[in-house]
Short mmCIF file of C-alpha atoms and ligand atoms in Angstrom, two decimals:
data_model
loop_
_atom_site.label_atom_id
_atom_site.label_comp_id
_atom_site.label_asym_id
_atom_site.label_seq_id
_atom_site.Cartn_x
_atom_site.Cartn_y
_atom_site.Cartn_z
CA UNK Q 1 -82.75 36.83 -27.42
CA UNK Q 2 -80.14 36.85 -24.60
CA UNK Q 3 -80.75 39.80 -22.32
CA UNK Q 4 -77.44 41.56 -22.99
CA UNK Q 5 -78.14 41.73 -26.73
CA UNK Q 6 -81.08 43.95 -25.96
CA UNK Q 7 -79.03 46.30 -23.80
CA UNK Q 8 -76.61 49.03 -24.74
CA UNK Q 9 -73.02 48.72 -23.58
CA UNK Q 10 -73.55 50.69 -20.41
CA UNK Q 11 -76.52 48.65 -19.28
CA UNK Q 12 -74.71 45.42 -20.09
CA UNK Q 13 -71.73 46.47 -17.98
CA UNK Q 14 -74.07 46.93 -15.04
CA UNK Q 15 -74.67 43.18 -15.17
CA UNK Q 16 -71.02 42.24 -14.62
CA UNK Q 17 -71.53 41.39 -10.98
CA UNK Q 18 -74.30 38.92 -11.74
CA UNK Q 19 -72.24 37.25 -14.44
CA UNK Q 20 -70.03 34.20 -13.79
CA UNK Q 21 -66.54 35.00 -15.05
CA UNK Q 22 -65.35 31.69 -16.58
CA UNK Q 23 -61.72 32.89 -16.53
CA UNK Q 24 -61.71 33.19 -12.71
CA UNK Q 25 -61.80 30.67 -9.82
CA UNK Q 26 -64.80 30.07 -7.52
CA UNK Q 27 -64.68 30.82 -3.79
CA UNK Q 28 -66.86 29.84 -0.83
CA UNK Q 29 -68.19 32.30 1.77
CA UNK Q 30 -65.60 30.86 4.19
CA UNK Q 31 -62.78 31.85 1.83
CA UNK Q 32 -64.16 35.38 1.66
CA UNK Q 33 -64.71 35.72 5.41
CA UNK Q 34 -61.03 34.98 6.09
CA UNK Q 35 -60.12 38.20 4.25
CA UNK Q 36 -61.64 40.84 6.46
CA UNK Q 37 -58.69 42.98 7.58
CA UNK Q 38 -55.74 44.70 5.85
CA UNK Q 39 -53.31 42.03 7.19
CA UNK Q 40 -55.32 39.20 5.58
CA UNK Q 41 -56.27 41.22 2.52
CA UNK Q 42 -59.73 42.72 2.16
CA UNK Q 43 -62.23 40.79 0.08
CA UNK Q 44 -65.85 41.60 -0.52
CA UNK Q 45 -68.57 40.06 -2.66
CA UNK Q 46 -71.10 41.82 -4.85
CA UNK Q 47 -73.70 39.66 -6.52
CA UNK Q 48 -71.75 36.72 -7.94
CA UNK Q 49 -68.41 38.50 -7.92
CA UNK Q 50 -65.55 38.21 -5.43
CA UNK Q 51 -63.34 41.29 -5.27
CA UNK Q 52 -59.97 41.93 -3.62
CA UNK Q 53 -60.17 45.59 -2.58
CA UNK Q 54 -57.06 45.67 -0.36
CA UNK Q 55 -55.43 48.27 -2.60
CA UNK Q 56 -58.62 50.22 -3.08
CA UNK Q 57 -59.44 50.92 0.58
CA UNK Q 58 -56.57 53.26 1.54
CA UNK Q 59 -56.46 55.04 -1.80
CA UNK Q 60 -60.03 56.02 -2.49
CA UNK Q 61 -62.58 58.35 -0.91
CA UNK Q 62 -65.20 56.22 0.80
CA UNK Q 63 -62.72 53.34 1.03
CA UNK Q 64 -63.28 53.28 4.78
CA UNK Q 65 -67.00 52.67 4.13
CA UNK Q 66 -66.12 49.46 2.26
CA UNK Q 67 -64.52 48.18 5.46
CA UNK Q 68 -68.05 47.79 6.84
CA UNK Q 69 -68.44 44.91 4.40
CA UNK Q 70 -64.91 43.47 4.68
CA UNK Q 71 -65.08 39.66 4.35
CA UNK Q 72 -68.74 39.73 3.37
CA UNK Q 73 -71.30 40.97 0.85
CA UNK Q 74 -71.49 44.63 -0.09
CA UNK Q 75 -74.91 44.31 -1.72
CA UNK Q 76 -76.97 45.56 1.23
CA UNK Q 77 -74.74 48.62 1.65
CA UNK Q 78 -75.03 49.49 -2.00
CA UNK Q 79 -78.80 49.08 -1.87
CA UNK Q 80 -78.63 52.14 0.37
CA UNK Q 81 -75.67 54.00 -1.11
CA UNK Q 82 -77.11 53.88 -4.61
CA UNK Q 83 -74.78 56.61 -5.80
CA UNK Q 84 -72.34 53.71 -6.36
CA UNK Q 85 -74.56 52.35 -9.05
CA UNK Q 86 -72.78 54.25 -11.79
CA UNK Q 87 -70.90 52.84 -14.73
CA UNK Q 88 -67.68 54.46 -13.49
CA UNK Q 89 -67.83 52.80 -10.05
CA UNK Q 90 -68.95 49.42 -11.38
CA UNK Q 91 -66.13 49.51 -13.92
CA UNK Q 92 -63.65 50.36 -11.18
CA UNK Q 93 -64.94 47.53 -8.98
CA UNK Q 94 -64.84 44.99 -11.80
CA UNK Q 95 -61.13 45.80 -12.13
CA UNK Q 96 -60.67 44.27 -8.67
CA UNK Q 97 -62.55 41.05 -9.49
CA UNK Q 98 -60.67 37.90 -8.51
CA UNK Q 99 -63.37 35.26 -8.73
CA UNK Q 100 -66.93 34.02 -8.52
CA UNK Q 101 -68.91 33.27 -5.41
CA UNK Q 102 -70.32 29.73 -5.07
CA UNK Q 103 -73.88 30.03 -6.33
CA UNK Q 104 -75.60 28.86 -3.12
CA UNK Q 105 -73.77 31.54 -1.13
CA UNK Q 106 -75.06 34.48 -3.14
CA UNK Q 107 -76.99 36.95 -0.99
CA UNK Q 108 -80.75 36.69 -1.39
CA UNK Q 109 -82.61 39.58 -2.91
CA UNK Q 110 -81.18 42.40 -0.83
CA UNK Q 111 -84.04 44.83 -0.97
CA UNK Q 112 -86.35 42.14 0.41
CA UNK Q 113 -83.84 41.38 3.12
CA UNK Q 114 -83.74 45.01 4.20
CA UNK Q 115 -87.48 45.52 3.92
CA UNK Q 116 -86.79 47.74 0.91
CA UNK Q 117 -85.42 50.90 2.51
CA UNK Q 118 -86.61 52.94 -0.46
CA UNK Q 119 -90.19 51.71 -0.46
CA UNK Q 120 -91.44 54.57 1.71
CA UNK Q 121 -89.91 57.57 -0.05
CA UNK Q 122 -92.23 60.60 -0.23
CA UNK Q 123 -93.88 61.78 -3.43
CA UNK Q 124 -91.95 64.64 -5.05
CA UNK Q 125 -92.83 67.51 -7.31
CA UNK Q 126 -92.06 66.62 -10.92
CA UNK Q 127 -90.42 70.01 -11.51
CA UNK Q 128 -87.51 69.21 -9.17
CA UNK Q 129 -84.37 68.34 -11.15
CA UNK Q 130 -82.90 65.12 -9.69
CA UNK Q 131 -79.15 64.81 -9.31
CA UNK Q 132 -79.64 61.29 -7.93
CA UNK Q 133 -82.72 59.16 -7.25
CA UNK Q 134 -81.53 56.96 -4.37
CA UNK Q 135 -80.77 58.76 -2.13
CA UNK Q 136 -83.01 61.46 -3.53
CA UNK Q 137 -81.18 64.67 -4.37
CA UNK Q 138 -82.67 67.35 -6.55
CA UNK Q 139 -82.36 71.04 -7.25
CA UNK Q 140 -84.94 73.72 -7.91
CA UNK Q 141 -85.11 74.75 -11.58
CA UNK Q 142 -83.17 78.03 -11.78
CA UNK Q 143 -85.82 80.09 -13.49
CA UNK Q 144 -88.30 79.25 -10.71
CA UNK Q 145 -85.77 79.81 -7.96
CA UNK Q 146 -85.45 83.52 -8.71
CA UNK Q 147 -89.21 84.03 -8.84
CA UNK Q 148 -90.07 83.51 -5.17
CA UNK Q 149 -88.51 85.28 -2.19
CA UNK Q 150 -89.73 82.32 -0.12
CA UNK Q 151 -89.01 79.17 -2.08
CA UNK Q 152 -92.22 77.06 -2.25
CA UNK Q 153 -91.82 74.01 -0.02
CA UNK Q 154 -92.47 71.47 -2.77
CA UNK Q 155 -89.84 73.13 -4.99
CA UNK Q 156 -87.18 73.49 -2.28
CA UNK Q 157 -84.02 71.56 -3.19
CA UNK Q 158 -83.58 68.18 -1.47
CA UNK Q 159 -80.30 66.76 -0.20
CA UNK Q 160 -80.67 63.30 1.37
CA UNK Q 161 -77.80 60.93 2.15
CA UNK Q 162 -79.99 57.98 3.11
CA UNK Q 163 -83.59 56.81 2.77
CA UNK Q 164 -86.19 59.17 4.30
CA UNK Q 165 -87.21 57.77 7.70
CA UNK Q 166 -90.87 57.20 8.53
CA UNK Q 167 -91.76 58.99 11.77
CA UNK Q 168 -95.18 59.07 13.47
CA UNK Q 169 -95.77 62.42 15.17
CA UNK Q 170 -97.36 60.77 18.24
CA UNK Q 171 -94.35 58.56 18.78
CA UNK Q 172 -91.75 61.26 18.14
CA UNK Q 173 -89.33 62.09 20.98
CA UNK Q 174 -86.28 64.33 20.99
CA UNK Q 175 -83.58 63.14 23.36
CA UNK Q 176 -81.36 65.70 25.12
CA UNK Q 177 -78.04 64.78 26.75
CA UNK Q 178 -75.52 67.06 28.43
CA UNK Q 179 -72.19 65.23 28.53
CA UNK Q 180 -69.88 68.18 29.24
CA UNK Q 181 -69.79 71.60 30.89
CA UNK Q 182 -71.38 72.97 34.07
CA UNK Q 183 -74.67 71.11 33.54
CA UNK Q 184 -73.12 67.72 32.73
CA UNK Q 185 -74.27 64.55 34.40
CA UNK Q 186 -78.00 65.24 34.58
CA UNK Q 187 -80.33 62.48 33.42
CA UNK Q 188 -81.31 62.32 29.76
CA UNK Q 189 -84.39 64.42 29.04
CA UNK Q 190 -86.90 63.96 26.26
CA UNK Q 191 -89.31 66.32 24.57
CA UNK Q 192 -92.35 65.19 22.61
CA UNK Q 193 -93.57 67.11 19.58
CA UNK Q 194 -96.41 68.58 21.67
CA UNK Q 195 -93.93 69.73 24.34
CA UNK Q 196 -91.72 71.39 21.70
CA UNK Q 197 -94.75 73.13 20.23
CA UNK Q 198 -95.76 74.39 23.68
CA UNK Q 199 -92.45 76.33 23.99
CA UNK Q 200 -92.36 79.97 22.76
CA UNK Q 201 -92.52 79.93 18.94
CA UNK Q 202 -89.74 81.71 17.10
CA UNK Q 203 -89.51 82.38 13.36
CA UNK Q 204 -86.45 83.13 11.26
CA UNK Q 205 -86.00 83.64 7.53
CA UNK Q 206 -82.96 81.65 6.50
CA UNK Q 207 -81.52 80.40 3.26
CA UNK Q 208 -80.14 76.88 3.30
CA UNK Q 209 -77.42 76.13 0.80
CA UNK Q 210 -75.67 72.85 0.12
CA UNK Q 211 -71.89 73.04 0.58
CA UNK Q 212 -71.62 71.74 -3.00
CA UNK Q 213 -73.97 74.27 -4.60
CA UNK Q 214 -72.53 75.32 -8.03
CA UNK Q 215 -70.04 72.42 -7.92
CA UNK Q 216 -70.69 71.71 -11.62
CA UNK Q 217 -68.94 75.00 -12.51
CA UNK Q 218 -65.88 74.11 -10.44
CA UNK Q 219 -65.74 70.71 -12.14
CA UNK Q 220 -65.02 72.44 -15.45
CA UNK Q 221 -61.59 73.43 -14.10
CA UNK Q 222 -60.76 69.87 -13.01
CA UNK Q 223 -63.05 67.00 -11.95
CA UNK Q 224 -64.12 66.89 -8.30
CA UNK Q 225 -65.97 64.22 -6.34
CA UNK Q 226 -69.60 64.84 -5.46
CA UNK Q 227 -73.06 65.32 -6.92
CA UNK Q 228 -72.93 67.61 -9.91
CA UNK Q 229 -75.01 70.47 -8.49
CA UNK Q 230 -75.84 73.53 -10.55
CA UNK Q 231 -76.78 76.78 -8.77
CA UNK Q 232 -80.15 75.38 -7.61
CA UNK Q 233 -79.05 73.57 -4.41
CA UNK Q 234 -80.27 76.50 -2.30
CA UNK Q 235 -83.59 77.84 -1.09
CA UNK Q 236 -84.98 80.49 1.23
CA UNK Q 237 -87.75 79.87 3.76
CA UNK Q 238 -89.35 81.11 6.93
CA UNK Q 239 -88.68 78.48 9.59
CA UNK Q 240 -90.62 78.35 12.86
CA UNK Q 241 -90.18 76.35 16.02
CA UNK Q 242 -88.66 76.40 19.49
CA UNK Q 243 -85.35 78.20 19.98
CA UNK Q 244 -82.47 75.87 20.79
CA UNK Q 245 -81.07 78.44 23.23
CA UNK Q 246 -84.31 78.28 25.27
CA UNK Q 247 -84.16 74.48 25.43
CA UNK Q 248 -80.47 74.46 26.43
CA UNK Q 249 -80.88 77.21 28.99
CA UNK Q 250 -83.77 75.32 30.60
CA UNK Q 251 -81.32 72.47 31.10
CA UNK Q 252 -78.83 74.78 32.80
CA UNK Q 253 -76.29 74.74 29.94
CA UNK Q 254 -73.84 77.64 30.45
CA UNK Q 255 -71.75 79.45 27.78
CA UNK Q 256 -68.48 77.62 27.17
CA UNK Q 257 -66.30 78.29 24.11
CA UNK Q 258 -64.85 74.77 24.16
CA UNK Q 259 -68.12 72.88 23.80
CA UNK Q 260 -70.16 71.72 20.82
CA UNK Q 261 -73.76 70.76 20.21
CA UNK Q 262 -74.15 67.50 18.31
CA UNK Q 263 -77.26 66.62 16.32
CA UNK Q 264 -78.40 63.18 15.19
CA UNK Q 265 -81.07 62.37 12.60
CA UNK Q 266 -83.41 59.38 12.42
CA UNK Q 267 -81.92 58.31 9.07
CA UNK Q 268 -79.56 55.43 9.72
CA UNK Q 269 -76.79 54.06 7.55
CA UNK Q 270 -76.45 50.26 7.12
CA UNK Q 271 -74.37 50.03 10.31
CA UNK Q 272 -77.16 51.82 12.20
CA UNK Q 273 -75.19 55.06 12.57
CA UNK Q 274 -77.38 58.14 12.21
CA UNK Q 275 -76.70 61.12 9.98
CA UNK Q 276 -74.96 63.58 12.28
CA UNK Q 277 -73.37 67.03 12.46
CA UNK Q 278 -72.42 69.60 15.08
CA UNK Q 279 -72.09 73.33 15.70
CA UNK Q 280 -70.20 75.30 18.36
CA UNK Q 281 -72.17 75.76 21.60
CA UNK Q 282 -71.59 79.53 21.28
CA UNK Q 283 -73.78 79.60 18.13
CA UNK Q 284 -76.43 77.37 19.73
CA UNK Q 285 -76.74 79.47 22.88
CA UNK Q 286 -76.66 82.88 21.17
CA UNK Q 287 -80.20 84.27 20.91
CA UNK Q 288 -78.95 86.27 17.88
CA UNK Q 289 -77.82 82.97 16.32
CA UNK Q 290 -81.52 82.14 15.83
CA UNK Q 291 -80.99 78.37 15.91
CA UNK Q 292 -84.46 76.84 15.77
CA UNK Q 293 -85.88 73.37 16.31
CA UNK Q 294 -88.26 73.87 13.42
CA UNK Q 295 -91.61 72.18 12.87
CA UNK Q 296 -92.81 74.65 10.25
CA UNK Q 297 -91.44 75.73 6.89
CA UNK Q 298 -93.16 78.73 5.31
CA UNK Q 299 -96.00 78.37 7.81
CA UNK Q 300 -96.76 74.75 6.91
CA UNK Q 301 -95.69 71.63 8.83
CA UNK Q 302 -92.32 70.43 7.55
CA UNK Q 303 -92.75 67.87 4.79
CA UNK Q 304 -90.98 64.52 4.97
CA UNK Q 305 -88.12 65.40 2.62
CA UNK Q 306 -87.28 68.48 4.70
CA UNK Q 307 -87.19 66.79 8.09
CA UNK Q 308 -90.70 66.03 9.41
CA UNK Q 309 -91.48 66.40 12.23
CA UNK Q 310 -88.44 68.36 13.56
CA UNK Q 311 -85.21 69.60 12.04
CA UNK Q 312 -82.65 71.99 13.38
CA UNK Q 313 -82.15 75.20 11.43
CA UNK Q 314 -78.69 76.70 11.90
CA UNK Q 315 -79.03 80.02 10.08
CA UNK Q 316 -75.98 81.20 8.17
CA UNK Q 317 -74.26 77.78 8.25
CA UNK Q 318 -73.70 75.25 5.50
CA UNK Q 319 -76.73 73.04 4.73
CA UNK Q 320 -75.09 69.94 6.22
CA UNK Q 321 -75.45 71.26 9.80
CA UNK Q 322 -79.24 71.66 9.46
CA UNK Q 323 -79.96 68.12 10.59
CA UNK Q 324 -83.35 66.75 9.52
CA UNK Q 325 -85.54 64.20 11.37
CA UNK Q 326 -83.76 65.30 14.54
CA UNK Q 327 -83.83 62.65 17.26
CA UNK Q 328 -81.00 63.57 19.59
CA UNK Q 329 -79.08 66.64 20.80
CA UNK Q 330 -75.88 66.20 22.81
CA UNK Q 331 -73.75 68.89 24.48
CA UNK Q 332 -70.20 67.56 24.32
CA UNK Q 333 -66.54 68.57 24.48
CA UNK Q 334 -65.93 67.40 20.89
CA UNK Q 335 -67.46 67.82 17.45
CA UNK Q 336 -69.75 65.18 15.97
CA UNK Q 337 -67.65 62.20 14.92
CA UNK Q 338 -69.92 61.54 11.94
CA UNK Q 339 -68.48 61.18 8.47
CA UNK Q 340 -70.26 64.41 7.43
CA UNK Q 341 -68.51 66.47 10.11
CA UNK Q 342 -65.10 64.81 10.01
CA UNK Q 343 -64.50 63.60 6.47
CA UNK Q 344 -66.68 65.74 4.26
CA UNK Q 345 -67.79 69.37 3.96
CA UNK Q 346 -64.29 70.74 4.45
CA UNK Q 347 -62.26 73.00 2.17
CA UNK Q 348 -58.69 72.44 0.91
CA UNK Q 349 -56.02 74.16 -1.19
CA UNK Q 350 -56.27 73.68 -4.98
CA UNK Q 351 -53.01 71.70 -4.79
CA UNK Q 352 -54.38 69.13 -2.33
CA UNK Q 353 -55.36 65.90 -4.06
CA UNK Q 354 -56.71 62.54 -2.93
CA UNK Q 355 -53.18 61.28 -2.27
CA UNK Q 356 -52.26 64.16 0.02
CA UNK Q 357 -55.55 65.12 1.63
CA UNK Q 358 -55.79 64.91 5.43
CA UNK Q 359 -59.35 65.64 6.50
CA UNK Q 360 -58.24 66.00 10.14
CA UNK Q 361 -56.21 69.09 9.27
CA UNK Q 362 -59.11 71.16 7.91
CA UNK Q 363 -61.89 72.86 9.80
CA UNK Q 364 -65.46 71.70 9.20
CA UNK Q 365 -67.39 74.29 7.19
CA UNK Q 366 -69.82 76.31 9.30
CA UNK Q 367 -70.53 79.85 7.98
CA UNK Q 368 -70.65 79.96 4.19
CA UNK Q 369 -68.84 82.50 1.98
CA UNK Q 370 -70.63 85.17 -0.08
CA UNK Q 371 -72.13 83.97 -3.36
CA UNK Q 372 -74.64 84.85 -6.04
CA UNK Q 373 -76.12 83.35 -9.18
CA UNK Q 374 -78.00 84.54 -12.22
CA UNK Q 375 -81.38 82.78 -12.44
CA UNK Q 376 -82.61 84.39 -15.65
CA UNK Q 377 -81.65 84.45 -18.44
CA UNK Q 378 -80.62 80.81 -18.42
CA UNK Q 379 -77.31 79.75 -19.98
CA UNK Q 380 -77.46 80.06 -23.79
CA UNK Q 381 -80.98 81.52 -23.70
CA UNK Q 382 -81.80 83.92 -26.52
CA UNK Q 383 -82.54 87.39 -25.13
CA UNK Q 384 -83.90 90.45 -26.85
CA UNK Q 385 -82.78 93.89 -25.65
CA UNK Q 386 -85.75 96.20 -24.94
CA UNK Q 387 -86.49 99.37 -26.95
CA UNK Q 388 -83.90 101.28 -24.90
CA UNK Q 389 -81.25 98.60 -25.43
CA UNK Q 390 -81.37 97.02 -21.94
CA UNK Q 391 -81.61 93.39 -20.91
CA UNK Q 392 -83.11 92.36 -17.57
CA UNK Q 393 -81.16 89.95 -15.39
CA UNK Q 394 -82.43 88.35 -12.16
CA UNK Q 395 -80.85 86.20 -9.51
CA UNK Q 396 -80.10 85.51 -5.86
CA UNK Q 397 -77.25 86.40 -3.52
CA UNK Q 398 -76.44 85.20 -0.03
CA UNK Q 399 -73.66 85.22 2.51
CA UNK Q 400 -73.21 83.02 5.57
CA UNK Q 401 -72.79 84.03 9.19
CA UNK Q 402 -75.73 86.47 9.11
CA UNK Q 403 -73.95 88.94 6.80
CA UNK Q 404 -76.40 91.00 4.76
CA UNK Q 405 -75.84 91.35 1.02
CA UNK Q 406 -74.59 94.89 0.47
CA UNK Q 407 -74.46 94.96 -3.32
CA UNK Q 408 -74.62 92.83 -6.46
CA UNK Q 409 -72.61 94.02 -9.47
CA UNK Q 410 -73.14 92.91 -13.07
CA UNK Q 411 -71.11 93.28 -16.21
CA UNK Q 412 -71.70 92.34 -19.83
CA UNK Q 413 -68.27 93.42 -21.10
CA UNK Q 414 -65.88 91.27 -19.08
CA UNK Q 415 -65.61 93.75 -16.20
CA UNK Q 416 -64.93 97.00 -18.10
CA UNK Q 417 -68.19 98.47 -16.79
CA UNK Q 418 -70.31 97.35 -13.83
CA UNK Q 419 -73.98 97.95 -13.03
CA UNK Q 420 -75.49 97.69 -9.58
CA UNK Q 421 -78.60 95.52 -9.14
CA UNK Q 422 -81.69 96.38 -7.12
CA UNK Q 423 -82.07 94.20 -4.05
CA UNK Q 424 -85.13 92.61 -2.51
CA UNK Q 425 -84.27 91.62 1.06
CA UNK Q 426 -85.66 91.48 4.59
CA UNK Q 427 -85.13 94.41 6.92
CA UNK Q 428 -83.34 92.70 9.78
CA UNK Q 429 -80.13 93.73 11.55
CA UNK Q 430 -76.82 92.89 9.94
CA UNK Q 431 -75.15 89.96 11.69
CA UNK Q 432 -78.57 88.40 11.85
CA UNK Q 433 -79.45 88.66 8.19
CA UNK Q 434 -79.88 84.98 7.42
CA UNK Q 435 -82.26 85.13 4.46
CA UNK Q 436 -81.10 85.56 0.90
CA UNK Q 437 -81.50 88.61 -1.33
CA UNK Q 438 -83.13 88.44 -4.72
CA UNK Q 439 -81.92 91.01 -7.22
CA UNK Q 440 -82.85 92.51 -10.57
CA UNK Q 441 -80.60 94.48 -12.88
CA UNK Q 442 -81.24 96.27 -16.18
CA UNK Q 443 -78.03 95.95 -18.12
CA UNK Q 444 -77.44 98.50 -20.89
CA UNK Q 445 -75.92 97.04 -24.08
CA UNK Q 446 -73.82 99.29 -26.28
CA UNK Q 447 -74.68 99.64 -30.00
CA UNK Q 448 -71.64 97.51 -30.73
CA UNK Q 449 -72.70 94.78 -28.28
CA UNK Q 450 -76.17 94.70 -29.82
CA UNK Q 451 -74.59 93.73 -33.16
CA UNK Q 452 -72.90 90.69 -31.56
CA UNK Q 453 -74.41 87.19 -31.68
CA UNK Q 454 -73.99 86.75 -27.97
CA UNK Q 455 -72.19 87.85 -24.84
CA UNK Q 456 -71.43 86.70 -21.31
CA UNK Q 457 -73.07 88.21 -18.24
CA UNK Q 458 -71.15 88.10 -14.97
CA UNK Q 459 -72.56 88.61 -11.47
CA UNK Q 460 -70.69 89.10 -8.21
CA UNK Q 461 -72.05 89.90 -4.77
CA UNK Q 462 -70.50 91.90 -1.95
CA UNK Q 463 -71.58 91.28 1.67
CA UNK Q 464 -71.76 93.62 4.65
CA UNK Q 465 -68.14 92.80 5.62
CA UNK Q 466 -67.15 93.80 2.04
CA UNK Q 467 -66.26 90.21 1.29
CA UNK Q 468 -66.59 89.73 -2.45
CA UNK Q 469 -66.81 86.63 -4.62
CA UNK Q 470 -63.54 85.48 -6.21
CA UNK Q 471 -63.32 85.98 -9.96
CA UNK Q 472 -62.52 82.48 -11.11
CA UNK Q 473 -62.79 78.89 -9.95
CA UNK Q 474 -59.16 78.05 -10.76
CA UNK Q 475 -57.84 79.46 -7.50
CA UNK Q 476 -60.56 78.10 -5.22
CA UNK Q 477 -60.78 74.62 -6.75
CA UNK Q 478 -60.88 71.89 -4.09
CA UNK Q 479 -61.17 68.14 -4.42
CA UNK Q 480 -64.70 67.91 -2.94
CA UNK Q 481 -66.01 70.82 -4.99
CA UNK Q 482 -67.39 72.71 -1.99
CA UNK Q 483 -67.52 76.50 -1.42
CA UNK Q 484 -67.89 77.04 -5.19
CA UNK Q 485 -68.59 80.78 -5.05
CA UNK Q 486 -66.70 82.38 -7.96
CA UNK Q 487 -68.40 84.98 -10.20
CA UNK Q 488 -71.42 83.46 -11.92
CA UNK Q 489 -70.82 83.75 -15.66
CA UNK Q 490 -73.70 83.05 -18.02
CA UNK Q 491 -73.42 83.12 -21.81
CA UNK Q 492 -76.51 84.37 -23.66
CA UNK Q 493 -77.45 84.70 -27.32
CA UNK Q 494 -78.80 88.00 -28.62
CA UNK Q 495 -81.70 88.39 -31.00
N1 MTE P 501 -80.11 65.71 7.85
C1 MTE P 501 -80.25 64.38 7.83
N2 MTE P 501 -80.78 63.78 8.90
N3 MTE P 501 -79.86 63.65 6.76
C2 MTE P 501 -79.29 64.25 5.65
O1 MTE P 501 -78.97 63.55 4.68
N4 MTE P 501 -78.52 66.34 4.63
C3 MTE P 501 -77.91 67.62 5.00
C4 MTE P 501 -78.89 68.48 5.79
N5 MTE P 501 -79.48 67.71 6.86
C5 MTE P 501 -79.12 65.66 5.66
C6 MTE P 501 -79.58 66.37 6.80
C7 MTE P 501 -77.47 68.41 3.86
S1 MTE P 501 -75.96 68.00 3.22
C8 MTE P 501 -78.15 69.49 3.39
S2 MTE P 501 -77.51 70.44 2.17
C9 MTE P 501 -79.47 69.86 3.93
O2 MTE P 501 -79.90 68.95 4.93
C10 MTE P 501 -80.51 69.88 2.84
O3 MTE P 501 -81.74 70.23 3.36
P1 MTE P 501 -83.05 70.05 2.48
O4 MTE P 501 -83.05 68.68 1.89
O5 MTE P 501 -84.19 70.32 3.38
O6 MTE P 501 -82.96 71.10 1.38
#
């Protein structure tokens, strides 16, 4: 039986690029190579297909990434950026098909060619809920998230953009460069893992939250681009390591409001550019900023998914700045020029769309806004009020920038009456309160409510600056679906 007869429509469509389209002409690699710039038209090949993506590049997010393959094969890039392997993207690409590549020019098995970048991925806990397999992205199941003040390491959400690098502890070196400011011009220094461990050890409890946490709720207003995260792209841990301020001070770095500290990871994209991000030098040098070059997570060595052997922890800032597999730190007079600092993790007005967006005009997200989520009951779970007519609701709340959670309010009647939750949180000074708060509330249901089939529970948190979550996603919608911190609204059924 021909293979496509055994496949459903979606699977069959995934084979387009290895199918010769009889209605289209055949091109040689030379023909393709001539089209490698906007003036000549931009052609790429994928499998057996030749595609003219000239129109696509300026009009689509990630279009600039395609330029890496202009005039050549995109296969090796897509072996790494596997998020493109969706029906939607393949369908879009097939729309740009102009021909077939001569058979002898088709790229050899790409994974072999690249030494299979995914072959060395770590083993993961089966309870993690994957949002994508390659790169691996997964959230902690909600019910488990609310159970532990310190999220167990193997259940901590994972956000990887590229394959996990393999690093031997004995060979590990962190490179330090000062390119700007009073201490500029000194030779590059390096620190081994043993040298980092010999520095005074500092611990900080900090929640890390992905900028796109709860994106799936924002998407209900209008589609956004990005992984469809629920409320489980967050976790809380005790991180230990050397303080970045100690390392920088030892190099003579002086406070300077105009400088930035850039971080690079060992995970490289297909053009050999590392994952990168930056933070202001003022945060890095502030002992109260608690920025740590961490080698331990909850008193265990970091595991590979979370940055073994060293990652930087930037407490209170968006997850993206907490660079894993840290290999290089640079003090510079500019932010990181990486895609993740310049063209992602930025917020926009709800009226900005992909035709009008200008990433240069928005500030990179650093401190995160106040948010909360209900962990139990789960959406549409059946709950039974206790003998006194109460239901118990649990969840987490967190605010960026070291702001402590002041209060979490809950309502079961659309905001007519509110009930204050009990908080479980660390006793550390406000401004330096980087860990999350877990909360529990007993919500009283009226006799009338108890007769209903179901109701909706809403949670909103208030931080120490009296910032409060916005009520609805409509007015904070943004095209990348970041900063999704509106009230968390969970429908439940009553028994
Ligand atoms: N660091 C490197 N080197 N590579 C990455 O892909 N992802 C960032 C950040 N640091 C990333 C990285 C993002 S977007 C987030 S949200 C956090 O790591 C996730 O950290 P975790 O996987 O340990 O939960």
